[in-house]
XYZ file of C-alpha atoms in Angstrom:
737
model
C -0.003 -0.003 -0.002
C 1.064 3.605 -0.537
C 2.235 5.691 2.353
C 0.169 8.709 3.331
C 1.651 12.138 3.505
C 1.561 12.394 7.203
C 3.442 9.093 7.735
C 7.058 9.648 8.448
C 9.425 6.870 7.358
C 12.353 6.360 9.735
C 15.628 5.398 8.218
C 17.778 2.661 9.877
C 20.286 3.892 12.335
C 23.204 2.838 10.220
C 22.235 5.202 7.409
C 23.861 8.488 6.915
C 22.859 11.827 5.413
C 25.782 13.229 3.423
C 26.525 16.816 2.699
C 29.310 18.126 0.565
C 30.850 21.232 2.069
C 32.135 24.076 0.030
C 32.850 26.685 2.738
C 36.491 26.344 4.148
C 35.137 27.618 7.399
C 32.792 24.626 7.688
C 35.624 22.322 6.854
C 37.770 23.892 9.602
C 34.982 23.699 12.123
C 34.197 20.065 11.154
C 37.723 19.077 11.744
C 37.488 20.505 15.262
C 33.969 19.290 16.276
C 33.462 16.250 14.254
C 32.042 13.325 16.193
C 33.990 10.048 16.751
C 33.187 6.791 14.913
C 31.747 5.405 18.160
C 29.332 8.352 18.482
C 28.236 8.038 14.815
C 27.223 4.468 15.406
C 24.719 5.299 18.015
C 20.887 5.037 17.407
C 20.434 8.658 18.527
C 22.762 9.934 15.913
C 20.907 8.231 12.994
C 19.745 11.648 11.545
C 23.031 13.515 11.922
C 24.296 15.207 8.692
C 27.998 14.513 8.218
C 30.431 15.218 5.425
C 31.527 12.621 2.921
C 35.125 13.009 3.916
C 34.278 11.349 7.271
C 34.203 7.961 5.504
C 37.785 8.323 4.257
C 40.001 6.120 6.396
C 43.168 7.772 7.613
C 44.281 11.302 6.999
C 42.825 12.801 3.803
C 45.607 14.360 1.754
C 45.251 17.078 -0.886
C 44.408 16.172 -4.469
C 47.902 17.374 -5.562
C 49.673 15.027 -3.146
C 47.388 12.160 -4.017
C 48.352 12.567 -7.701
C 52.095 12.576 -6.691
C 51.652 9.450 -4.694
C 49.873 7.809 -7.586
C 52.809 8.636 -9.793
C 55.221 7.236 -7.208
C 53.515 3.797 -7.639
C 54.943 3.608 -11.091
C 58.508 3.907 -9.763
C 61.159 6.202 -10.982
C 59.328 6.392 -14.343
C 56.610 8.492 -12.662
C 59.010 11.297 -11.924
C 57.944 14.558 -13.486
C 59.982 17.771 -14.164
C 57.281 19.704 -12.306
C 58.678 18.306 -9.073
C 61.922 20.192 -9.628
C 60.063 23.477 -9.221
C 58.255 22.389 -6.072
C 60.570 20.725 -3.470
C 57.605 19.862 -1.331
C 56.201 17.682 -4.107
C 59.661 16.016 -4.567
C 59.596 15.197 -0.942
C 56.170 13.566 -1.181
C 57.235 11.634 -4.255
C 60.397 10.095 -2.668
C 58.532 9.289 0.619
C 55.951 7.356 -1.397
C 58.450 5.316 -3.475
C 58.387 1.575 -2.771
C 61.653 0.329 -1.105
C 61.402 -2.893 -3.209
C 62.206 -1.172 -6.538
C 64.604 -3.026 -8.817
C 68.232 -1.845 -8.476
C 68.417 -0.924 -12.097
C 65.610 1.662 -11.659
C 66.626 3.166 -8.308
C 70.374 3.272 -8.290
C 70.223 6.882 -9.755
C 68.260 8.230 -6.807
C 70.285 10.492 -4.573
C 67.625 11.079 -1.833
C 69.207 9.899 1.479
C 65.778 9.643 3.240
C 64.647 7.044 0.603
C 67.899 5.020 1.025
C 67.443 5.263 4.711
C 64.061 3.583 4.477
C 65.595 0.861 2.219
C 68.362 0.100 4.721
C 66.096 0.158 7.795
C 63.700 -2.267 6.114
C 66.410 -4.764 5.114
C 68.708 -4.781 8.276
C 68.604 -6.483 11.589
C 70.903 -3.961 13.201
C 68.819 -1.914 15.490
C 71.456 0.747 15.961
C 70.895 1.997 12.400
C 67.371 2.996 13.414
C 68.875 5.575 15.737
C 70.948 7.328 13.007
C 69.534 10.237 11.049
C 69.490 10.688 7.354
C 72.590 12.875 7.394
C 74.740 10.801 9.765
C 75.446 7.815 7.513
C 76.085 6.942 3.961
C 72.649 5.423 3.329
C 72.853 5.167 -0.480
C 76.041 3.174 -0.514
C 74.662 0.838 2.089
C 71.353 0.514 0.361
C 72.781 -0.187 -3.089
C 75.099 -2.833 -1.559
C 72.210 -4.596 0.201
C 70.023 -4.680 -2.912
C 72.967 -6.072 -4.934
C 73.618 -8.726 -2.361
C 69.973 -9.818 -2.505
C 70.319 -10.399 -6.196
C 73.448 -12.509 -5.576
C 71.893 -14.562 -2.841
C 68.791 -15.258 -4.833
C 70.522 -16.258 -8.003
C 70.120 -20.008 -8.663
C 73.045 -22.155 -9.666
C 71.473 -23.297 -12.844
C 71.459 -19.758 -14.177
C 74.734 -18.298 -15.499
C 74.976 -14.940 -13.725
C 77.960 -13.587 -15.707
C 75.956 -11.443 -18.086
C 73.299 -10.071 -15.774
C 75.132 -9.609 -12.597
C 78.347 -8.452 -14.345
C 76.432 -5.923 -16.296
C 74.698 -4.695 -13.144
C 78.081 -4.549 -11.325
C 79.513 -2.337 -13.992
C 76.539 0.027 -13.538
C 76.617 0.362 -9.774
C 80.335 -0.065 -8.939
C 80.734 3.597 -7.818
C 78.194 3.158 -5.012
C 79.259 -0.209 -3.755
C 82.011 -0.078 -1.020
C 81.325 -3.230 0.969
C 79.586 -6.495 0.313
C 78.446 -9.121 2.866
C 77.110 -12.288 1.228
C 75.615 -14.534 3.914
C 74.524 -17.431 1.863
C 74.665 -18.742 -1.753
C 72.006 -20.917 -3.522
C 73.156 -24.468 -3.466
C 72.476 -27.203 -6.110
C 68.935 -28.606 -5.850
C 68.391 -32.207 -4.575
C 67.639 -33.406 -8.072
C 71.220 -32.677 -9.127
C 72.400 -35.437 -6.720
C 69.719 -37.966 -7.521
C 71.917 -39.976 -9.938
C 74.508 -40.503 -7.213
C 71.823 -41.935 -4.874
C 70.127 -44.181 -7.425
C 73.333 -45.835 -8.856
C 74.892 -48.981 -7.372
C 78.209 -48.846 -5.657
C 79.702 -51.058 -8.303
C 78.506 -48.760 -11.063
C 79.694 -45.464 -9.520
C 82.024 -44.026 -12.127
C 82.858 -40.581 -10.942
C 84.491 -37.848 -12.970
C 87.502 -37.565 -10.589
C 89.766 -38.842 -13.210
C 88.821 -36.040 -15.697
C 89.248 -33.479 -12.947
C 92.547 -34.535 -11.667
C 94.893 -31.963 -10.357
C 97.955 -31.425 -12.588
C 101.064 -31.723 -10.285
C 104.253 -30.023 -11.322
C 107.426 -32.047 -11.636
C 109.901 -32.550 -8.915
C 112.322 -29.805 -8.118
C 115.898 -30.791 -8.916
C 118.831 -30.178 -6.575
C 120.300 -26.755 -7.294
C 123.671 -25.138 -6.604
C 124.499 -21.643 -5.604
C 123.125 -18.971 -7.900
C 120.691 -21.349 -9.662
C 117.022 -20.811 -9.419
C 115.074 -23.491 -7.424
C 111.853 -24.716 -8.894
C 110.484 -24.019 -12.337
C 108.246 -21.478 -13.874
C 104.474 -22.082 -14.385
C 103.675 -22.936 -17.982
C 100.812 -21.055 -19.721
C 99.031 -24.196 -20.582
C 98.776 -25.452 -17.001
C 95.480 -25.409 -15.087
C 94.634 -22.731 -12.735
C 94.242 -25.184 -9.941
C 97.822 -26.556 -10.255
C 99.929 -26.357 -7.099
C 102.544 -23.654 -7.119
C 105.651 -23.504 -4.878
C 108.087 -20.872 -4.006
C 111.449 -20.232 -5.738
C 114.736 -19.552 -4.114
C 115.970 -16.040 -4.998
C 119.098 -15.778 -6.992
C 122.478 -15.139 -5.397
C 121.631 -16.784 -2.017
C 123.358 -19.947 -0.923
C 121.123 -22.986 -0.415
C 120.632 -23.959 3.225
C 119.754 -27.278 4.746
C 116.327 -26.002 5.681
C 115.536 -25.158 2.055
C 116.991 -28.425 0.867
C 114.824 -30.372 3.368
C 111.777 -28.268 2.374
C 112.392 -29.049 -1.224
C 112.619 -32.765 -0.555
C 109.512 -32.552 1.459
C 107.575 -30.917 -1.378
C 108.930 -33.487 -3.836
C 107.682 -36.232 -1.416
C 104.271 -34.636 -1.332
C 104.202 -34.489 -5.027
C 105.071 -38.256 -5.293
C 102.355 -39.058 -2.742
C 99.785 -37.128 -4.779
C 100.911 -38.921 -7.923
C 100.425 -42.289 -6.174
C 96.930 -41.331 -4.943
C 96.049 -40.255 -8.484
C 97.305 -43.534 -9.904
C 95.340 -45.569 -7.417
C 92.171 -43.705 -8.196
C 92.789 -44.089 -11.915
C 93.130 -47.940 -11.474
C 89.971 -48.161 -9.361
C 88.135 -46.143 -12.004
C 89.260 -48.382 -14.822
C 88.361 -51.500 -12.822
C 84.865 -50.218 -12.247
C 84.513 -49.210 -15.780
C 85.648 -52.671 -17.023
C 83.324 -54.429 -14.628
C 80.362 -52.339 -15.783
C 81.215 -53.192 -19.304
C 81.218 -56.821 -18.608
C 77.940 -56.702 -16.818
C 76.372 -54.867 -19.783
C 77.814 -57.378 -22.249
C 76.546 -60.330 -20.122
C 72.998 -58.883 -20.123
C 72.894 -58.604 -23.928
C 73.923 -62.220 -24.633
C 70.733 -64.346 -24.669
C 70.831 -67.492 -22.736
C 70.107 -70.721 -24.818
C 67.498 -72.740 -22.930
C 67.106 -76.469 -23.650
C 63.679 -77.644 -24.572
C 62.150 -79.641 -21.803
C 60.000 -82.704 -22.530
C 56.401 -82.310 -21.708
C 55.369 -84.514 -18.823
C 51.980 -86.035 -18.674
C 49.712 -84.373 -16.244
C 48.357 -86.537 -13.560
C 44.571 -86.506 -13.240
C 43.206 -84.198 -10.651
C 41.871 -86.135 -7.808
C 40.315 -83.289 -5.605
C 40.678 -79.614 -5.046
C 43.692 -79.915 -2.765
C 45.754 -81.685 -5.464
C 45.463 -78.708 -7.988
C 49.012 -77.272 -8.577
C 49.180 -73.581 -7.790
C 52.169 -71.478 -8.976
C 53.723 -69.082 -6.427
C 52.990 -65.315 -6.766
C 55.716 -63.531 -8.678
C 57.971 -61.457 -6.468
C 57.611 -57.719 -6.579
C 61.122 -57.039 -5.175
C 59.876 -54.754 -2.408
C 62.636 -55.969 -0.109
C 65.132 -54.404 -2.485
C 63.587 -51.027 -2.897
C 65.611 -48.340 -0.996
C 62.685 -46.176 0.126
C 60.453 -45.830 3.116
C 59.482 -49.507 2.834
C 63.042 -50.430 3.691
C 64.458 -47.712 5.784
C 67.697 -49.543 6.438
C 68.463 -49.793 2.648
C 67.528 -46.159 2.316
C 69.737 -45.041 5.139
C 72.588 -47.226 3.739
C 72.289 -45.588 0.353
C 72.251 -42.078 1.757
C 75.221 -42.663 3.942
C 77.175 -44.150 0.950
C 77.111 -40.655 -0.687
C 78.663 -37.873 1.561
C 78.290 -35.026 -0.821
C 81.884 -34.535 -1.825
C 83.080 -30.901 -2.190
C 83.796 -31.229 -5.916
C 80.034 -31.822 -6.476
C 78.876 -28.815 -4.536
C 79.001 -25.979 -7.031
C 77.761 -22.410 -6.711
C 77.429 -19.454 -8.887
C 80.318 -17.811 -10.592
C 81.654 -14.966 -8.226
C 84.210 -13.608 -10.712
C 81.838 -10.610 -11.378
C 83.213 -8.947 -8.174
C 86.149 -7.744 -10.362
C 83.855 -5.138 -11.742
C 83.288 -3.573 -8.329
C 86.478 -1.468 -8.524
C 85.648 0.616 -5.322
C 85.128 -2.398 -3.137
C 86.901 -2.070 0.273
C 85.406 -4.924 2.274
C 84.287 -8.339 1.049
C 82.633 -10.962 3.267
C 81.510 -14.342 2.166
C 79.630 -16.853 4.331
C 78.076 -20.278 3.530
C 75.266 -20.185 6.110
C 72.736 -22.166 4.061
C 68.997 -21.418 4.070
C 67.449 -19.222 6.649
C 65.123 -22.070 7.826
C 67.152 -24.116 10.346
C 65.183 -27.363 9.836
C 66.370 -27.531 6.187
C 69.976 -27.147 6.946
C 72.430 -29.782 5.553
C 76.230 -30.172 5.910
C 76.675 -29.806 2.185
C 75.776 -26.059 2.399
C 79.132 -25.516 4.094
C 81.102 -27.156 1.124
C 82.202 -25.539 -2.123
C 84.183 -26.861 -5.060
C 87.685 -25.940 -6.196
C 86.234 -24.314 -9.376
C 84.253 -21.951 -7.092
C 87.353 -20.825 -5.227
C 89.315 -20.448 -8.483
C 86.731 -18.161 -10.034
C 86.429 -16.156 -6.741
C 90.291 -15.665 -6.829
C 90.096 -14.502 -10.345
C 87.607 -11.815 -9.352
C 89.483 -10.706 -6.178
C 92.781 -10.383 -8.007
C 91.623 -7.364 -9.882
C 90.462 -5.373 -6.849
C 93.014 -2.695 -6.078
C 91.388 -1.080 -3.066
C 90.309 -4.206 -1.148
C 91.384 -3.988 2.469
C 89.247 -6.619 4.260
C 88.497 -10.198 3.115
C 86.454 -12.572 5.132
C 85.576 -16.203 4.347
C 83.669 -17.722 7.223
C 81.350 -20.593 8.095
C 82.608 -23.020 5.442
C 84.499 -26.252 5.059
C 88.033 -25.171 4.064
C 90.829 -27.607 3.207
C 94.557 -27.238 2.299
C 94.065 -27.357 -1.395
C 91.355 -24.591 -1.440
C 93.336 -22.401 0.865
C 96.457 -22.871 -1.310
C 94.493 -21.744 -4.330
C 93.106 -18.705 -2.502
C 96.443 -17.779 -0.822
C 98.075 -17.424 -4.236
C 95.599 -14.579 -5.002
C 95.617 -12.878 -1.596
C 99.321 -12.795 -1.339
C 99.586 -10.595 -4.525
C 97.068 -8.078 -3.197
C 99.122 -5.227 -1.676
C 96.206 -3.194 -0.302
C 94.841 -6.202 1.765
C 95.066 -5.555 5.572
C 92.643 -7.896 7.179
C 92.065 -11.610 6.524
C 89.469 -13.670 8.440
C 89.176 -17.482 8.129
C 87.100 -18.127 11.217
C 84.704 -20.974 11.606
C 86.114 -22.771 8.442
C 86.970 -26.210 10.027
C 90.547 -25.744 8.652
C 92.790 -28.725 9.565
C 96.376 -28.521 10.689
C 97.514 -29.411 7.123
C 96.728 -25.843 6.113
C 99.916 -24.658 7.782
C 101.926 -24.711 4.497
C 99.187 -22.568 2.706
C 99.165 -20.110 5.655
C 103.010 -19.958 5.552
C 102.840 -19.141 1.859
C 100.115 -16.387 2.497
C 102.339 -14.729 5.092
C 105.407 -14.589 2.829
C 104.537 -11.219 1.508
C 106.495 -7.865 1.780
C 103.751 -6.137 3.754
C 102.391 -7.881 6.826
C 98.604 -8.068 7.434
C 97.197 -5.861 10.103
C 94.547 -8.376 11.403
C 94.642 -12.180 10.989
C 91.679 -14.161 12.436
C 91.833 -18.002 12.596
C 89.369 -18.674 15.430
C 87.178 -21.803 15.629
C 89.196 -24.085 13.402
C 91.232 -27.351 13.788
C 94.716 -25.793 13.656
C 97.372 -27.350 15.852
C 101.136 -27.589 16.421
C 102.213 -27.186 12.764
C 100.315 -24.024 12.347
C 101.643 -22.510 15.530
C 105.282 -23.204 14.717
C 104.682 -21.872 11.264
C 103.274 -18.631 12.552
C 106.234 -18.301 14.986
C 108.729 -18.562 11.984
C 106.719 -16.262 9.831
C 106.604 -13.534 12.432
C 110.248 -13.657 12.983
C 110.884 -12.562 9.317
C 111.258 -8.982 8.305
C 108.082 -7.355 7.002
C 106.697 -3.897 6.406
C 104.083 -3.128 8.934
C 103.034 -4.866 12.215
C 100.500 -7.642 12.804
C 98.141 -5.974 15.299
C 95.665 -8.765 16.003
C 96.115 -12.523 15.932
C 93.169 -14.753 16.797
C 93.808 -18.438 17.678
C 90.843 -19.027 19.967
C 89.041 -22.390 20.141
C 91.723 -24.427 18.325
C 93.350 -27.731 19.424
C 96.642 -26.113 20.406
C 98.667 -27.506 23.424
C 100.856 -25.673 25.867
C 104.077 -26.870 24.335
C 103.208 -25.343 20.962
C 102.146 -22.042 22.683
C 105.342 -21.790 24.665
C 107.412 -22.175 21.473
C 105.225 -19.546 19.842
C 105.609 -17.043 22.787
C 109.377 -17.658 22.745
C 109.676 -16.519 19.168
C 107.074 -13.834 19.526
C 108.807 -11.808 22.337
C 111.701 -10.852 20.083
C 109.382 -9.172 17.517
C 107.066 -6.109 17.364
C 104.088 -8.004 16.141
C 100.810 -9.014 17.965
C 99.552 -6.132 19.848
C 96.253 -8.065 20.684
C 96.188 -11.886 21.138
C 93.155 -14.103 21.488
C 93.797 -17.625 22.854
C 90.474 -18.276 24.604
C 88.964 -21.757 24.608
C 92.011 -23.780 23.719
C 91.136 -27.590 23.663
C 94.330 -29.324 24.606
C 95.456 -27.292 27.639
C 96.077 -29.281 30.891
C 96.913 -26.696 33.444
C 100.461 -25.573 32.537
C 99.528 -22.584 30.385
C 99.984 -20.046 33.067
C 103.713 -20.096 32.889
C 103.770 -19.336 29.256
C 101.304 -16.568 29.593
C 103.334 -15.090 32.565
C 106.431 -15.159 30.346
C 104.595 -13.262 27.595
C 103.353 -10.652 29.873
C 106.927 -10.026 31.310
C 108.843 -9.974 28.081
C 106.542 -8.967 25.161
C 106.471 -5.233 25.330
C 104.012 -4.407 22.411
C 101.160 -6.377 24.051
C 98.075 -4.330 24.848
C 95.214 -6.772 24.846
C 95.125 -10.466 26.033
C 92.010 -12.708 25.851
C 92.523 -16.106 27.569
C 89.077 -16.984 28.749
C 87.915 -20.555 29.173
C 91.442 -22.039 29.783
C 92.233 -24.124 32.767
C 94.853 -22.191 34.702
C 94.129 -22.588 38.387
C 94.871 -20.702 41.530
C 98.616 -21.538 41.784
C 99.436 -20.404 38.174
C 97.044 -17.535 38.555
C 99.231 -16.064 41.204
C 102.133 -16.143 38.721
C 100.067 -14.305 36.097
C 99.017 -11.677 38.594
C 102.691 -11.021 39.668
C 103.756 -10.771 36.013
C 100.887 -8.475 35.140
C 101.608 -6.138 38.033
C 104.991 -5.311 36.443
C 103.438 -4.674 33.073
C 101.978 -1.113 32.651
C 100.920 -1.482 28.932
C 98.205 -4.097 29.060
C 94.982 -2.296 28.780
C 92.530 -5.224 28.486
C 92.676 -8.807 29.724
C 89.909 -11.419 29.868
C 90.614 -14.152 32.396
C 87.058 -15.458 32.935
C 86.387 -19.120 33.538
C 89.993 -19.861 34.147
C 89.516 -21.434 37.650
C 91.110 -18.475 39.281
C 89.684 -17.335 42.598
C 87.712 -14.131 42.957
C 90.573 -12.235 44.588
C 92.951 -12.959 41.690
C 90.315 -11.809 39.142
C 89.842 -8.668 41.172
C 93.535 -7.912 41.272
C 93.724 -8.349 37.426
C 90.920 -5.880 37.080
C 92.551 -3.387 39.311
C 95.849 -3.661 37.507
C 94.201 -3.219 34.078
C 92.404 -0.082 35.422
C 95.723 1.238 36.635
C 97.274 0.759 33.303
C 94.346 2.529 31.607
C 94.692 5.427 34.105
C 98.346 5.757 33.295
C 97.677 5.531 29.518
C 95.026 8.334 29.777
C 97.273 10.605 31.800
C 100.386 9.969 29.874
C 100.720 13.790 29.100
C 102.016 14.374 32.611
C 105.122 12.469 31.931
C 107.436 11.759 34.898
C 105.339 13.963 37.240
C 102.401 11.604 37.106
C 103.152 10.236 40.569
C 103.149 13.740 42.064
C 99.900 14.551 40.323
C 98.308 11.434 41.647
C 99.426 12.317 45.152
C 98.003 15.748 44.911
C 94.581 14.646 43.559
C 91.674 14.209 45.959
C 88.259 12.799 45.720
C 85.899 15.204 43.785
C 83.732 15.774 46.952
C 86.735 16.235 49.272
C 88.313 18.531 46.665
C 85.111 20.679 46.507
C 85.005 21.062 50.376
C 88.658 22.105 50.438
C 88.053 24.645 47.754
C 85.101 26.047 49.719
C 87.250 26.373 52.854
C 89.970 28.091 50.907
C 87.542 30.652 49.470
C 86.138 31.352 52.976
C 89.668 31.998 54.314
C 90.223 34.434 51.478
C 86.943 36.178 52.207
C 87.807 36.525 55.929
C 91.161 38.111 54.982
C 89.598 40.876 52.951
C 86.563 41.414 55.214
C 86.445 45.021 56.791
C 86.912 45.477 60.515
C 84.037 45.668 62.953
C 82.214 49.097 63.221
C 82.337 51.308 66.251
C 78.890 50.272 67.344
C 80.137 46.949 68.448
C 82.712 48.599 70.745
C 80.135 50.932 72.349
C 77.807 48.006 73.098
C 80.059 46.864 75.929
C 79.153 49.448 78.557
C 75.453 48.856 77.772
C 75.847 45.261 78.502
C 77.393 46.184 81.856
C 74.495 48.414 82.699
C 72.067 45.636 81.694
C 73.794 43.278 84.132
C 73.545 45.834 86.815
C 69.769 46.078 86.152
C 69.507 42.310 86.256
C 71.241 42.337 89.696
C 68.619 44.546 91.288
C 66.665 43.228 94.163
C 63.054 42.349 93.058
C 61.843 42.381 96.678
C 63.094 45.848 97.370
C 61.462 47.032 94.088
C 58.028 45.614 95.201
C 58.455 47.277 98.791
C 58.562 44.029 100.664
C 62.061 44.568 101.902
C 64.381 47.536 102.423
C 66.831 48.066 99.680
C 70.452 47.080 100.422
C 73.155 49.750 99.923
C 76.228 48.705 98.098
C 79.506 50.488 98.776
C 81.591 51.024 95.744
C 85.391 50.980 95.844
C 87.057 54.383 95.351
C 88.959 53.121 92.312
C 85.696 52.093 90.763
C 84.010 55.450 91.612
C 86.904 57.286 90.235
C 86.874 55.158 87.084
C 83.230 55.790 86.656
C 83.757 59.594 86.979
C 86.620 59.599 84.337
C 84.909 57.133 82.010
C 82.232 59.483 80.541
C 84.788 62.145 79.833
C 87.051 59.681 77.964
C 84.375 57.595 76.142
C 82.700 58.680 72.919
C 78.944 59.149 72.751
C 77.038 55.988 72.014
C 76.118 55.142 68.526
C 72.495 55.761 67.758
C 70.894 54.077 64.719
C 68.493 56.464 62.971
C 67.545 54.845 59.679
C 65.122 57.615 58.699
C 67.940 60.184 58.713
C 70.023 58.151 56.079
C 69.946 59.336 52.506
C 70.272 56.865 49.581
C 73.908 57.122 49.120
C 74.775 56.507 52.804
C 72.378 53.524 52.772
C 74.162 52.063 49.818
C 77.530 52.495 51.525
C 76.622 50.904 54.779
C 74.155 48.200 53.612
C 76.906 45.679 52.854
C 78.853 46.279 56.035
C 78.640 43.646 58.789
C 76.822 44.816 61.950
C 77.891 44.299 65.555
C 78.445 40.751 66.722
C 76.011 40.983 69.540
C 73.311 42.507 67.562
C 70.948 39.644 68.031
C 71.268 39.595 71.720
C 71.002 43.320 71.940
C 67.747 43.297 70.106
C 66.446 40.326 72.042
C 67.094 42.060 75.398
C 65.542 45.365 74.389
C 62.664 44.130 72.525
C 59.306 45.615 73.449
C 56.919 43.365 75.322
C-alpha cells in the first residue's frame, strides 16, 4: 500500500545523510568538532548530517599530493619535471616510493631519506634506526644490500655472468662493501643420480678433474734458481711452490723443504694412480655386466610330462605369486636400505658447485668483502653440504679478487676449508698489496693448512689483522706462525686470533718464545684452547713479562688454576701496557680476578694521563676525591673572604658598657622594688668610683641608629657592612613586650 503524506518513514540507524561542504570555514569547524566513529554508530545519531570526507580512512591528503603518490607507484618512471620546481612535491614523491624497487631503476636516486628507508627495512641492526639521514652513507649501504639480495637469490642453474656483471658495471661507484651470507646450493635433483646408482656402477668424474702436479724440483747449486716457472697451458688449480731467490746460498732448511715438497708430489701422484686404476676396474666391470646382459641364454627344450589326473581340489598345482622385489627398494618401505644408500654418498666438495663469483672484479671501489656459507634461513632444512664448495668456485673467486685494487678486508667464514682450496686462495691474496685484514674463522681448517698459511704470510707487507678462530689448527700451524713473524716485514700484525683451536701448551710456549723478540701481535686471543692441561699459566706469565708491544690479551675458558693464576698476577703487576685482559672461567679465585681488574684499570689510568710524563706520581698524590676537593676549595674561598673582610664598626665597641648596665639592672633586688624589703646599699670602691667619673669624659657618645635620617647614598655604602657581633642579643634584650 502507498504511504500517506503524514506518515514519516524512519531510516535505519546505520544510514547517513551526506553533505558536501564548500565553505572552508565549515571544513575547519568540522575538523574541530567532528564526532567520533563510536558516536556516529549510536541510534540517537541516525539523523546527523555529516560530510562525505568522514568515511575516508586515515588522513585525507590534498588532491595534488594524491596525484604525486599515484605517480610514485609507477616507480622512477613516474618522476615529473614539475617536481623540480616544487621541493615539497619532490619530498612527497620520494617518501611514497616503494623500497622494493629494482636496483636498475633506483640506483640513480640521490635522496638519502629514501635510502634510509631501504636500509632500515632490510637490516637486523637496531642501531641503524637511531641514526639520522645525514649521519650515515645510506645510499652506498642501500645499493650494496640490494645487490647482495640479487646474488643470494641467483640459482646455480642460471649463469649470472651477463646479468650480474652488467649490473656490477653500472653500480660499482656506489658499492664499497659486500656481505654475502648465503649462496644458492644445487637442488636435490642434481644429486639424484649419485643416490640411485649402485656402488659397483659409480664411475665418478674424478679422473677427468685430476689436479695437474708439477714435476719434482731438482737439486740446485749456488746462484741457480730453485723450482720451475709455471707454464701457460697449466691449469689454474695447479699447485705452485716458491722459488729460491738468485744469489743466495742454499741452506739445509731449504733443501729439506724441497725434498718434502717432492715427497708430497710423489704421494699425490700415487693417490691419483690408485684412483685411476679403481676407475678403470669399475668401468671394465660395468662393461662386462652390460655385455653379459645382452647375450641371450640358450635354454634347452624340456620334454612335456604327462599331467596327472586331478583327484580333488587340494591336489591342484598352484604357482607361487611373482616377487615384486619390495625388499630391494631403498625407500620408506626399507628404511635400512635407504639409510645405507644415503650414507654411501657424503656429498663430496667437488660436487657442491655455486654461482660464478668472478663478477666482483667489476666492483672496483670495493673495500670490504665478506662471504659466508650459512645455508638457508630455515634451520630445519640445513644440511652439511651447504658448508662445502668446489675448487672451481674458489678459482673463479680468486680470479675476481685479483683485480680489486682497493680491497682492504677479506672474510671467508662458516665454510669447510681444506689445504688445497686455501692454497689456491692464498696465491691470489698474497699478491694483493692493499689487503690488511684476513678472516678465516669458523672454516673447520685442519692442521694441514699450515703450508698454505705460511705461503700467505710470505709477502712484503704484513697483514694488520689475522683471524683464525674456531678451526682445527694445531702444532704445525703454531710453529709456522712463529717462524713467519720472525721474518722482516713492512708493517705490524696488530691482532692474531687463535681461539678455540686444538693447540697444546708446548706449541704455545714455543710460539711465545719466538714472539717476544718481535714487534708483532699487539692483541692476542687464545680463549678456549682444547688441549690445555693446566700448565698454560707459565707461558702466559712469560709473555706478559717480556713482550712489550702487547696491549690486549684474551685467554678466557682455559684451565689455569689458583697456583698459576698467582704467577700471572705477579707478572701483570709489572706490566703497565696491558689495557685489556679477559681471564674469565680460568679457575682463578675471585681475589685474583679482582687484582687483574685493578691492575688493568691502573694501566688505563696511566695511559690516559700519559701527558703528565714523569710528574704523574706527584699529580696522583695531589689529587683528591671530587667531593673532598670541593670541600677544600670552599674552605679556601672562605679563608680568602675573611682576609679581605672589613673590620668591625664602632657600634660593636660601644655596646660593651650597655651590657654592663644591663647586668646591673639584672642584679637589682626584686623584693626591694616591690616594697617588701628595704633596699640594700652597696659600697663601691674608690677606684671604681673614680673610674666611673673619668669614663664618661674619655668615652665617645654611644652610636644611635637612625635609619630615617640616612639618605640613599649613605644607605648604599653601609648596607653591605657587617653589623655588631652581639646585635641579635642586643635586640632580644631590648625588644618591646
